[in-house]
Structure formats: C-alpha cells, structure tokens
Amino acid sequence: MSGLFGTFNVATRGMSAQQKALDVVSHNIANANTEGYSRQRATMETTRPFGMPSMNNAMGPGQLGTGVQISSITRIRDNFLDYQVRTENGTSGLYQGREKFLTEIEGIMNEPSDTGVSTLLGKVFDSWHELSLHPESSNSRTVVAQQSKALTDELNNTYNQLTKLKGNSQDVIKQNVVDVNSMLNQINELNQQVISVKVGGNEPNDLMDKRDLLVDQLSVKFGITIDKKSLGGEDIKADGYDASLVKSINKDEVSRFSYVSSIKPTGTIKPGETGDYEVTYYKNGDMTSEKNKATLNINLTPQQYKELDQGRVLLADKEGNAIDTAGVKLESSADFTNLALFKPQKGELKGYMSVQEDIDNYVDQLNSLAKGIAFSINAVHSGKSGAADDKLMFFVNKDNKTTDGEKDINAGNISINEDITGDPMKINVGKGDTPGATDGNRALAIASLRDIRLNIQSINNTTTREQFLTGGNNKFSSEPDPVLGVKTISSSVNGMTVSGYFTDIVNRLAVQTQEAKRIVKNHEALLSGLDESRTSISGVSLDEEMANMIQFQHAYQANAKIISTVDELLDVVINGLKK
C-alpha cells in the first residue's frame, strides 16, 4: 500500500524502531557497572518493500521501501577472548592457591628470626660449648636444658602449625566443592532457560551473560572444556575427564563432586600404612546434615593413602553418591584403582591439593631433622649407638612412656627427658659414663656435632638410632676418640650439618614461594590485558551510548515530524477538497 497512509506507516515503524533502540541504550547505561554484562546492540533492517517482482509491476519504476524494523537485539561478545581468559584463569588459580598457603608456611617457619629453629639450634650448640668450659657449673647445665627445651618447643609448635595449616587447606577444598556444585547447578539451570528462550525465537542475552560469568568463575576452580550446542546450549566437562558436569540435553545425567572428610584405618595399622580404611565422604560436600554422610571400605597402600588424603575430592553422580571410573555408583566398598578421585590439571583446587603435598614434605623433613638431632646427641650423650642400651636419653618422645623413649620420635613430640629437666646435674658432661664428671669432654663432643655432616636426608618414619648410625656414611665410633676420650660420630660424605639441613628446607620453601608469586604476577598482567581487550569489545562505553542516544533521539524526532507532515497533508486532502 502506497500513498500518504503508506508514508504514515513508514514513519510509525521508524519511531517504533528508534524507541526500541533507545530502550537498548537505556539498558546498556543502566548496566554499565554490572559484572559480567555484555553491551547489547539493536540490529535494524528494512521491512519487506512494495513492488516485489510480479506480472503487474514488471515494468514499474522499482521497489518502494516500507520502513525499518528491529531484526534482533544481540550482545557483543568475542568467544575467542572468552576461551583465552578461561584458560588463563585456570593457571592463575593454581598458583594463587599455592601462593596463599606457601606464604603461610613461610610465616610458620619464621626464618630468619631471633626465635626461629635456626637461631635456637645455634644457641643449643653454644650452650653445650659453654658447658664444656664450665662442666662443674649447675647454671651451665641448666642453660643447656633450657635452650634445648626452647628448641624442642619451637619444633613442636612448627609441626603443630603445619598440621593445622594442612587441615585449613582441606577446609578450603571442602568449601570449594560446595561452591563448585552450586555453580554447576546454576549453570545447568541457566542452560535450560537459554535453550527455552531460543526455541521461542528470542535472544536470551542477559541469561547468557549470567551463565558466562558463572563459567568464568568456574574456570578459576579447575580447567574446563566447553562444547557449544544448538540453541545456545553448552556442555561442560573438566579437563581430562569424560564425565559431563553440565549438559544441554539429558540435563540430569551429570556428575558432581563430594568431599572426603576422614580416612581411618579399620585394623591395628597406623595411618599411612598398607591396609583397610574406612573412607567417610559427604555428598556434594554438604556437611550440614548427617544424611549426606556415606562410607566406603578401601584397601590402600601408603602412596594411595597419600593421594586420597591430599586430594579429598571424589567424582559423584548428581545426588552426590561416589562413582567409579565407569560412572557406576559405589555402594559400600571400592577398589582404589577404580575410584573416581578428582585430580584437576589446574585451577585453585589443584593449587590447594598440591600445597598439601608440600606441607607433608616439610613435615617429613622437620621430622627427619628432629630425629637427626635426637639420635646424634643421645648417642654421644650416652655413648650408645642403640636406644635399647641408653638408660638416660637426653631427647625423648614425650608421648611414649615405654623404655624406648626414642620410639616414633618426631618434630611434634620431641622433648627433653623429664629426669634431666628436673635435675640438670644428671647431664653427662665428661668422659665417664655416669653424670657428674667434670672434665667437659663429652659436652665438647656434643657441641662439635654442629659441624658434623649427618645423613639426615636418609631418615624416614621408621628409622631407628641404630640404623641411622650404622647405615650410610654416618659411623658411631666403637672406641673413644683419642683426644676427647668419648665415642663420637664421623661425618658422612653425602651428609649435611644440622643447621645446613634446616637452611636447605627454608631455601627450598623460599624458591617455591617466589616462583608462585612470580607466576601469579605474570598471569595477573596477562589476564589484565585479556580483560581489557574483552572490555573494549563487550564493555559499556558511556560516551558511545550517549552518542547513540542522541542519534536515535534525532531519528525518533525526525520520524515524528514526518507523521506530523503527513497529518497536515491528509487534512488538506480530506478537509480541503470540500471547499
């Protein structure tokens, strides 16, 4: 239809299109500071023109336009930049998680400081040297006992703080499991809403923004793989795993995560030894109700125990029931080789899991240090290479009340023999095997241990004093030293001094922490650049939106002017022809 009424309709369509474009501009401006929002754009296209080719108008002047319409409202988004950001989020999350806990380990080690283990070690050996100069002095003996107690107290405290920190890291993993499951449920729901809106022929821009924001947050937790589906749907998997976490079709056939709260031996074995364990986990990590609690009986080797203890996260079905690697629900028992233990390749979860291994290593090294100190000083103090013959040990396991006071000694339980703290005069100082000798040679031999290279790195949880002093290159002399007149320990070619061993621990920690900080800093710069690029495309520019607003406003006014003009012309045609 042409004529004035056709022109009227063209202008009406123009006003409607400009008004919708203004609505889009208004929506952009309102969400200029909304996290995850992508600016939207109204796409305009001409409506179907008059004068389409036909028998009647084949020789006409041509097609006559009928105006404009909004064909779609699309969001501006670069999928490749999204992929890059999410990939870097995983790597950044890994080292941020590591940096957080490695920094705390540095604080626990408290080095260098006047109250750290390194300084206290020096004071202990200094006190023994001073005692060798004044063997008759009860004050010098008391100083030895007190300085040694200060060292054992610091070792105990460091051990306990590291153990507590490991527990804290596991609490963080548990909370991450809850958060991840919540994110996945929200993404799954948004996925279905996006598809339903797409089926209706509309663009679910705001829903897709919410989903993308959650996916960005999820990519920080662990590496993810996204498979784009029809109608805007997305399938999401963890890198390296076939189990779907989000599905656009069959949305209930998805996996979730559960948290292992405890691993307890069921027999007489100690934690970490080969045997049967009762593994308790909470479905979906929700520990607010005992209804979510479930147990599995699993036979574990020391290495498998360590993997499960440091990992703590199980793949599960949607209800949180643990599954095997084939996706089958586990009832009451499981084979560890088939257990679907979640081992992310990157992300915060990977960082928290890996730092537990670091904590375990530092605890083991601290235990080796404590054993090395106890074995070497006790041996020279008593003149015995084996604990069975030692009737008055200097260092003992405070939790072990048996005759073998060194049994299972570590950094957490090392202490000074109560008989010695109660009566420092019982300290063996001279050549004789009984306390009270006043020549000071034995105290000098103990002070000399400061410079003896001990094979401490070979010590493990089961090492005894006899094994330590007869294995490797550390040899306890069978005959007294010709100069000192007491039995001593020879240096190991491959060994380290006690202070050097601890300094090596601290140095490795410093290197690990600096590496984590450096990578975090580098990835923050990289992510900042990627985020800036993404913002330049998807972010709202108020200057640009104001310019668009003025453009659409003027177009709206111009279309309104056309309607006013057509109204005047129609008035002439309808009312003016009567005259």
PDB file of N, CA and C in Angstrom, residues 137-203:
ATOM      1  N   SER A 137      79.610 -26.291  86.618  1.00  0.00           N
ATOM      2  CA  SER A 137      78.595 -25.276  86.898  1.00  0.00           C
ATOM      3  C   SER A 137      77.183 -25.832  86.686  1.00  0.00           C
ATOM      4  N   SER A 138      76.366 -25.730  87.713  1.00  0.00           N
ATOM      5  CA  SER A 138      74.967 -26.142  87.578  1.00  0.00           C
ATOM      6  C   SER A 138      74.205 -25.167  86.683  1.00  0.00           C
ATOM      7  N   ASN A 139      74.646 -23.884  86.705  1.00  0.00           N
ATOM      8  CA  ASN A 139      73.984 -22.894  85.850  1.00  0.00           C
ATOM      9  C   ASN A 139      74.173 -23.232  84.372  1.00  0.00           C
ATOM     10  N   SER A 140      75.388 -23.651  84.004  1.00  0.00           N
ATOM     11  CA  SER A 140      75.649 -24.004  82.608  1.00  0.00           C
ATOM     12  C   SER A 140      74.808 -25.208  82.188  1.00  0.00           C
ATOM     13  N   ARG A 141      74.638 -26.160  83.096  1.00  0.00           N
ATOM     14  CA  ARG A 141      73.811 -27.329  82.796  1.00  0.00           C
ATOM     15  C   ARG A 141      72.348 -26.919  82.620  1.00  0.00           C
ATOM     16  N   THR A 142      71.893 -26.013  83.475  1.00  0.00           N
ATOM     17  CA  THR A 142      70.511 -25.535  83.373  1.00  0.00           C
ATOM     18  C   THR A 142      70.287 -24.813  82.049  1.00  0.00           C
ATOM     19  N   VAL A 143      71.290 -24.018  81.630  1.00  0.00           N
ATOM     20  CA  VAL A 143      71.175 -23.312  80.345  1.00  0.00           C
ATOM     21  C   VAL A 143      71.038 -24.311  79.185  1.00  0.00           C
ATOM     22  N   VAL A 144      71.838 -25.396  79.229  1.00  0.00           N
ATOM     23  CA  VAL A 144      71.743 -26.424  78.193  1.00  0.00           C
ATOM     24  C   VAL A 144      70.328 -27.004  78.146  1.00  0.00           C
ATOM     25  N   ALA A 145      69.792 -27.338  79.317  1.00  0.00           N
ATOM     26  CA  ALA A 145      68.448 -27.925  79.378  1.00  0.00           C
ATOM     27  C   ALA A 145      67.393 -26.948  78.868  1.00  0.00           C
ATOM     28  N   GLN A 146      67.513 -25.672  79.274  1.00  0.00           N
ATOM     29  CA  GLN A 146      66.509 -24.689  78.884  1.00  0.00           C
ATOM     30  C   GLN A 146      66.603 -24.328  77.396  1.00  0.00           C
ATOM     31  N   GLN A 147      67.824 -24.190  76.890  1.00  0.00           N
ATOM     32  CA  GLN A 147      67.979 -23.885  75.461  1.00  0.00           C
ATOM     33  C   GLN A 147      67.483 -25.060  74.603  1.00  0.00           C
ATOM     34  N   SER A 148      67.760 -26.274  75.064  1.00  0.00           N
ATOM     35  CA  SER A 148      67.286 -27.451  74.335  1.00  0.00           C
ATOM     36  C   SER A 148      65.759 -27.529  74.379  1.00  0.00           C
ATOM     37  N   LYS A 149      65.174 -27.168  75.522  1.00  0.00           N
ATOM     38  CA  LYS A 149      63.713 -27.168  75.629  1.00  0.00           C
ATOM     39  C   LYS A 149      63.091 -26.115  74.709  1.00  0.00           C
ATOM     40  N   ALA A 150      63.760 -24.958  74.619  1.00  0.00           N
ATOM     41  CA  ALA A 150      63.256 -23.919  73.713  1.00  0.00           C
ATOM     42  C   ALA A 150      63.251 -24.422  72.264  1.00  0.00           C
ATOM     43  N   LEU A 151      64.300 -25.188  71.909  1.00  0.00           N
ATOM     44  CA  LEU A 151      64.370 -25.749  70.559  1.00  0.00           C
ATOM     45  C   LEU A 151      63.248 -26.762  70.334  1.00  0.00           C
ATOM     46  N   THR A 152      63.057 -27.675  71.281  1.00  0.00           N
ATOM     47  CA  THR A 152      62.008 -28.690  71.109  1.00  0.00           C
ATOM     48  C   THR A 152      60.617 -28.052  71.094  1.00  0.00           C
ATOM     49  N   ASP A 153      60.429 -27.017  71.922  1.00  0.00           N
ATOM     50  CA  ASP A 153      59.132 -26.310  71.910  1.00  0.00           C
ATOM     51  C   ASP A 153      58.861 -25.684  70.550  1.00  0.00           C
ATOM     52  N   GLU A 154      59.905 -25.105  69.934  1.00  0.00           N
ATOM     53  CA  GLU A 154      59.733 -24.486  68.625  1.00  0.00           C
ATOM     54  C   GLU A 154      59.464 -25.537  67.545  1.00  0.00           C
ATOM     55  N   LEU A 155      60.163 -26.683  67.648  1.00  0.00           N
ATOM     56  CA  LEU A 155      59.898 -27.779  66.708  1.00  0.00           C
ATOM     57  C   LEU A 155      58.467 -28.291  66.869  1.00  0.00           C
ATOM     58  N   ASN A 156      58.035 -28.442  68.130  1.00  0.00           N
ATOM     59  CA  ASN A 156      56.654 -28.865  68.384  1.00  0.00           C
ATOM     60  C   ASN A 156      55.663 -27.886  67.794  1.00  0.00           C
ATOM     61  N   ASN A 157      55.912 -26.595  68.037  1.00  0.00           N
ATOM     62  CA  ASN A 157      54.996 -25.562  67.558  1.00  0.00           C
ATOM     63  C   ASN A 157      54.951 -25.522  66.027  1.00  0.00           C
ATOM     64  N   THR A 158      56.120 -25.617  65.396  1.00  0.00           N
ATOM     65  CA  THR A 158      56.167 -25.599  63.929  1.00  0.00           C
ATOM     66  C   THR A 158      55.422 -26.794  63.352  1.00  0.00           C
ATOM     67  N   TYR A 159      55.644 -27.963  63.936  1.00  0.00           N
ATOM     68  CA  TYR A 159      54.948 -29.181  63.496  1.00  0.00           C
ATOM     69  C   TYR A 159      53.433 -29.010  63.635  1.00  0.00           C
ATOM     70  N   ASN A 160      52.983 -28.536  64.777  1.00  0.00           N
ATOM     71  CA  ASN A 160      51.542 -28.383  65.022  1.00  0.00           C
ATOM     72  C   ASN A 160      50.924 -27.345  64.090  1.00  0.00           C
ATOM     73  N   GLN A 161      51.660 -26.257  63.839  1.00  0.00           N
ATOM     74  CA  GLN A 161      51.138 -25.223  62.952  1.00  0.00           C
ATOM     75  C   GLN A 161      51.031 -25.730  61.518  1.00  0.00           C
ATOM     76  N   LEU A 162      52.017 -26.512  61.080  1.00  0.00           N
ATOM     77  CA  LEU A 162      51.954 -27.084  59.730  1.00  0.00           C
ATOM     78  C   LEU A 162      50.796 -28.070  59.612  1.00  0.00           C
ATOM     79  N   THR A 163      50.606 -28.878  60.651  1.00  0.00           N
ATOM     80  CA  THR A 163      49.487 -29.829  60.647  1.00  0.00           C
ATOM     81  C   THR A 163      48.156 -29.093  60.612  1.00  0.00           C
ATOM     82  N   LYS A 164      48.063 -28.020  61.384  1.00  0.00           N
ATOM     83  CA  LYS A 164      46.838 -27.213  61.384  1.00  0.00           C
ATOM     84  C   LYS A 164      46.613 -26.553  60.032  1.00  0.00           C
ATOM     85  N   LEU A 165      47.695 -26.098  59.404  1.00  0.00           N
ATOM     86  CA  LEU A 165      47.575 -25.458  58.095  1.00  0.00           C
ATOM     87  C   LEU A 165      47.069 -26.452  57.059  1.00  0.00           C
ATOM     88  N   LYS A 166      47.531 -27.701  57.147  1.00  0.00           N
ATOM     89  CA  LYS A 166      47.028 -28.715  56.220  1.00  0.00           C
ATOM     90  C   LYS A 166      45.530 -28.912  56.411  1.00  0.00           C
ATOM     91  N   GLY A 167      45.091 -28.918  57.665  1.00  0.00           N
ATOM     92  CA  GLY A 167      43.656 -29.009  57.937  1.00  0.00           C
ATOM     93  C   GLY A 167      42.893 -27.829  57.362  1.00  0.00           C
ATOM     94  N   ASN A 168      43.497 -26.640  57.454  1.00  0.00           N
ATOM     95  CA  ASN A 168      42.856 -25.453  56.879  1.00  0.00           C
ATOM     96  C   ASN A 168      42.726 -25.569  55.362  1.00  0.00           C
ATOM     97  N   SER A 169      43.763 -26.099  54.726  1.00  0.00           N
ATOM     98  CA  SER A 169      43.714 -26.256  53.270  1.00  0.00           C
ATOM     99  C   SER A 169      42.624 -27.247  52.880  1.00  0.00           C
ATOM    100  N   GLN A 170      42.426 -28.271  53.696  1.00  0.00           N
ATOM    101  CA  GLN A 170      41.357 -29.227  53.406  1.00  0.00           C
ATOM    102  C   GLN A 170      39.988 -28.598  53.617  1.00  0.00           C
ATOM    103  N   ASP A 171      39.873 -27.713  54.598  1.00  0.00           N
ATOM    104  CA  ASP A 171      38.614 -26.983  54.785  1.00  0.00           C
ATOM    105  C   ASP A 171      38.309 -26.106  53.573  1.00  0.00           C
ATOM    106  N   VAL A 172      39.353 -25.494  53.020  1.00  0.00           N
ATOM    107  CA  VAL A 172      39.172 -24.666  51.826  1.00  0.00           C
ATOM    108  C   VAL A 172      38.731 -25.525  50.646  1.00  0.00           C
ATOM    109  N   ILE A 173      39.313 -26.704  50.520  1.00  0.00           N
ATOM    110  CA  ILE A 173      38.901 -27.620  49.450  1.00  0.00           C
ATOM    111  C   ILE A 173      37.434 -27.992  49.621  1.00  0.00           C
ATOM    112  N   LYS A 174      37.028 -28.298  50.852  1.00  0.00           N
ATOM    113  CA  LYS A 174      35.620 -28.641  51.110  1.00  0.00           C
ATOM    114  C   LYS A 174      34.690 -27.511  50.699  1.00  0.00           C
ATOM    115  N   GLN A 175      35.040 -26.271  51.066  1.00  0.00           N
ATOM    116  CA  GLN A 175      34.195 -25.141  50.704  1.00  0.00           C
ATOM    117  C   GLN A 175      34.161 -24.945  49.193  1.00  0.00           C
ATOM    118  N   ASN A 176      35.287 -25.202  48.531  1.00  0.00           N
ATOM    119  CA  ASN A 176      35.317 -25.096  47.076  1.00  0.00           C
ATOM    120  C   ASN A 176      34.426 -26.140  46.425  1.00  0.00           C
ATOM    121  N   VAL A 177      34.374 -27.338  47.006  1.00  0.00           N
ATOM    122  CA  VAL A 177      33.475 -28.374  46.482  1.00  0.00           C
ATOM    123  C   VAL A 177      32.030 -27.903  46.547  1.00  0.00           C
ATOM    124  N   VAL A 178      31.643 -27.322  47.677  1.00  0.00           N
ATOM    125  CA  VAL A 178      30.278 -26.802  47.823  1.00  0.00           C
ATOM    126  C   VAL A 178      30.010 -25.694  46.806  1.00  0.00           C
ATOM    127  N   ASP A 179      30.964 -24.766  46.663  1.00  0.00           N
ATOM    128  CA  ASP A 179      30.801 -23.648  45.738  1.00  0.00           C
ATOM    129  C   ASP A 179      30.714 -24.131  44.292  1.00  0.00           C
ATOM    130  N   VAL A 180      31.576 -25.085  43.929  1.00  0.00           N
ATOM    131  CA  VAL A 180      31.590 -25.592  42.555  1.00  0.00           C
ATOM    132  C   VAL A 180      30.267 -26.281  42.226  1.00  0.00           C
ATOM    133  N   ASN A 181      29.769 -27.105  43.149  1.00  0.00           N
ATOM    134  CA  ASN A 181      28.490 -27.779  42.905  1.00  0.00           C
ATOM    135  C   ASN A 181      27.356 -26.774  42.746  1.00  0.00           C
ATOM    136  N   SER A 182      27.392 -25.708  43.541  1.00  0.00           N
ATOM    137  CA  SER A 182      26.374 -24.658  43.426  1.00  0.00           C
ATOM    138  C   SER A 182      26.463 -23.965  42.066  1.00  0.00           C
ATOM    139  N   MET A 183      27.687 -23.656  41.634  1.00  0.00           N
ATOM    140  CA  MET A 183      27.877 -23.038  40.315  1.00  0.00           C
ATOM    141  C   MET A 183      27.340 -23.932  39.206  1.00  0.00           C
ATOM    142  N   LEU A 184      27.673 -25.212  39.284  1.00  0.00           N
ATOM    143  CA  LEU A 184      27.250 -26.145  38.235  1.00  0.00           C
ATOM    144  C   LEU A 184      25.735 -26.251  38.177  1.00  0.00           C
ATOM    145  N   ASN A 185      25.080 -26.262  39.329  1.00  0.00           N
ATOM    146  CA  ASN A 185      23.616 -26.317  39.345  1.00  0.00           C
ATOM    147  C   ASN A 185      23.011 -25.063  38.720  1.00  0.00           C
ATOM    148  N   GLN A 186      23.593 -23.905  39.035  1.00  0.00           N
ATOM    149  CA  GLN A 186      23.096 -22.659  38.455  1.00  0.00           C
ATOM    150  C   GLN A 186      23.323 -22.621  36.947  1.00  0.00           C
ATOM    151  N   ILE A 187      24.508 -23.055  36.511  1.00  0.00           N
ATOM    152  CA  ILE A 187      24.808 -23.070  35.078  1.00  0.00           C
ATOM    153  C   ILE A 187      23.859 -24.011  34.350  1.00  0.00           C
ATOM    154  N   ASN A 188      23.611 -25.166  34.959  1.00  0.00           N
ATOM    155  CA  ASN A 188      22.711 -26.142  34.348  1.00  0.00           C
ATOM    156  C   ASN A 188      21.310 -25.552  34.172  1.00  0.00           C
ATOM    157  N   GLU A 189      20.838 -24.838  35.198  1.00  0.00           N
ATOM    158  CA  GLU A 189      19.511 -24.228  35.131  1.00  0.00           C
ATOM    159  C   GLU A 189      19.471 -23.108  34.090  1.00  0.00           C
ATOM    160  N   LEU A 190      20.493 -22.265  34.087  1.00  0.00           N
ATOM    161  CA  LEU A 190      20.553 -21.189  33.094  1.00  0.00           C
ATOM    162  C   LEU A 190      20.647 -21.757  31.690  1.00  0.00           C
ATOM    163  N   ASN A 191      21.340 -22.867  31.539  1.00  0.00           N
ATOM    164  CA  ASN A 191      21.479 -23.525  30.244  1.00  0.00           C
ATOM    165  C   ASN A 191      20.102 -23.868  29.678  1.00  0.00           C
ATOM    166  N   GLN A 192      19.246 -24.433  30.528  1.00  0.00           N
ATOM    167  CA  GLN A 192      17.903 -24.813  30.079  1.00  0.00           C
ATOM    168  C   GLN A 192      17.045 -23.586  29.775  1.00  0.00           C
ATOM    169  N   GLN A 193      17.212 -22.533  30.559  1.00  0.00           N
ATOM    170  CA  GLN A 193      16.454 -21.306  30.294  1.00  0.00           C
ATOM    171  C   GLN A 193      16.878 -20.680  28.973  1.00  0.00           C
ATOM    172  N   VAL A 194      18.190 -20.686  28.699  1.00  0.00           N
ATOM    173  CA  VAL A 194      18.679 -20.143  27.428  1.00  0.00           C
ATOM    174  C   VAL A 194      18.077 -20.907  26.260  1.00  0.00           C
ATOM    175  N   ILE A 195      18.075 -22.230  26.360  1.00  0.00           N
ATOM    176  CA  ILE A 195      17.542 -23.046  25.267  1.00  0.00           C
ATOM    177  C   ILE A 195      16.057 -22.777  25.059  1.00  0.00           C
ATOM    178  N   SER A 196      15.280 -22.676  26.151  1.00  0.00           N
ATOM    179  CA  SER A 196      13.835 -22.448  26.020  1.00  0.00           C
ATOM    180  C   SER A 196      13.533 -21.091  25.394  1.00  0.00           C
ATOM    181  N   VAL A 197      14.336 -20.072  25.734  1.00  0.00           N
ATOM    182  CA  VAL A 197      14.132 -18.743  25.131  1.00  0.00           C
ATOM    183  C   VAL A 197      14.497 -18.774  23.650  1.00  0.00           C
ATOM    184  N   LYS A 198      15.580 -19.495  23.325  1.00  0.00           N
ATOM    185  CA  LYS A 198      15.997 -19.620  21.930  1.00  0.00           C
ATOM    186  C   LYS A 198      14.928 -20.323  21.098  1.00  0.00           C
ATOM    187  N   VAL A 199      14.317 -21.350  21.680  1.00  0.00           N
ATOM    188  CA  VAL A 199      13.246 -22.072  20.981  1.00  0.00           C
ATOM    189  C   VAL A 199      12.096 -21.127  20.651  1.00  0.00           C
ATOM    190  N   GLY A 200      11.833 -20.164  21.521  1.00  0.00           N
ATOM    191  CA  GLY A 200      10.771 -19.181  21.288  1.00  0.00           C
ATOM    192  C   GLY A 200      11.139 -18.115  20.280  1.00  0.00           C
ATOM    193  N   GLY A 201      12.361 -18.147  19.763  1.00  0.00           N
ATOM    194  CA  GLY A 201      12.776 -17.196  18.737  1.00  0.00           C
ATOM    195  C   GLY A 201      13.368 -15.914  19.268  1.00  0.00           C
ATOM    196  N   ASN A 202      13.666 -15.845  20.542  1.00  0.00           N
ATOM    197  CA  ASN A 202      14.232 -14.633  21.128  1.00  0.00           C
ATOM    198  C   ASN A 202      15.697 -14.846  21.514  1.00  0.00           C
ATOM    199  N   GLU A 203      16.355 -13.730  21.852  1.00  0.00           N
ATOM    200  CA  GLU A 203      17.754 -13.782  22.258  1.00  0.00           C
ATOM    201  C   GLU A 203      17.861 -13.611  23.772  1.00  0.00           C
TER     202      GLU A 203
END
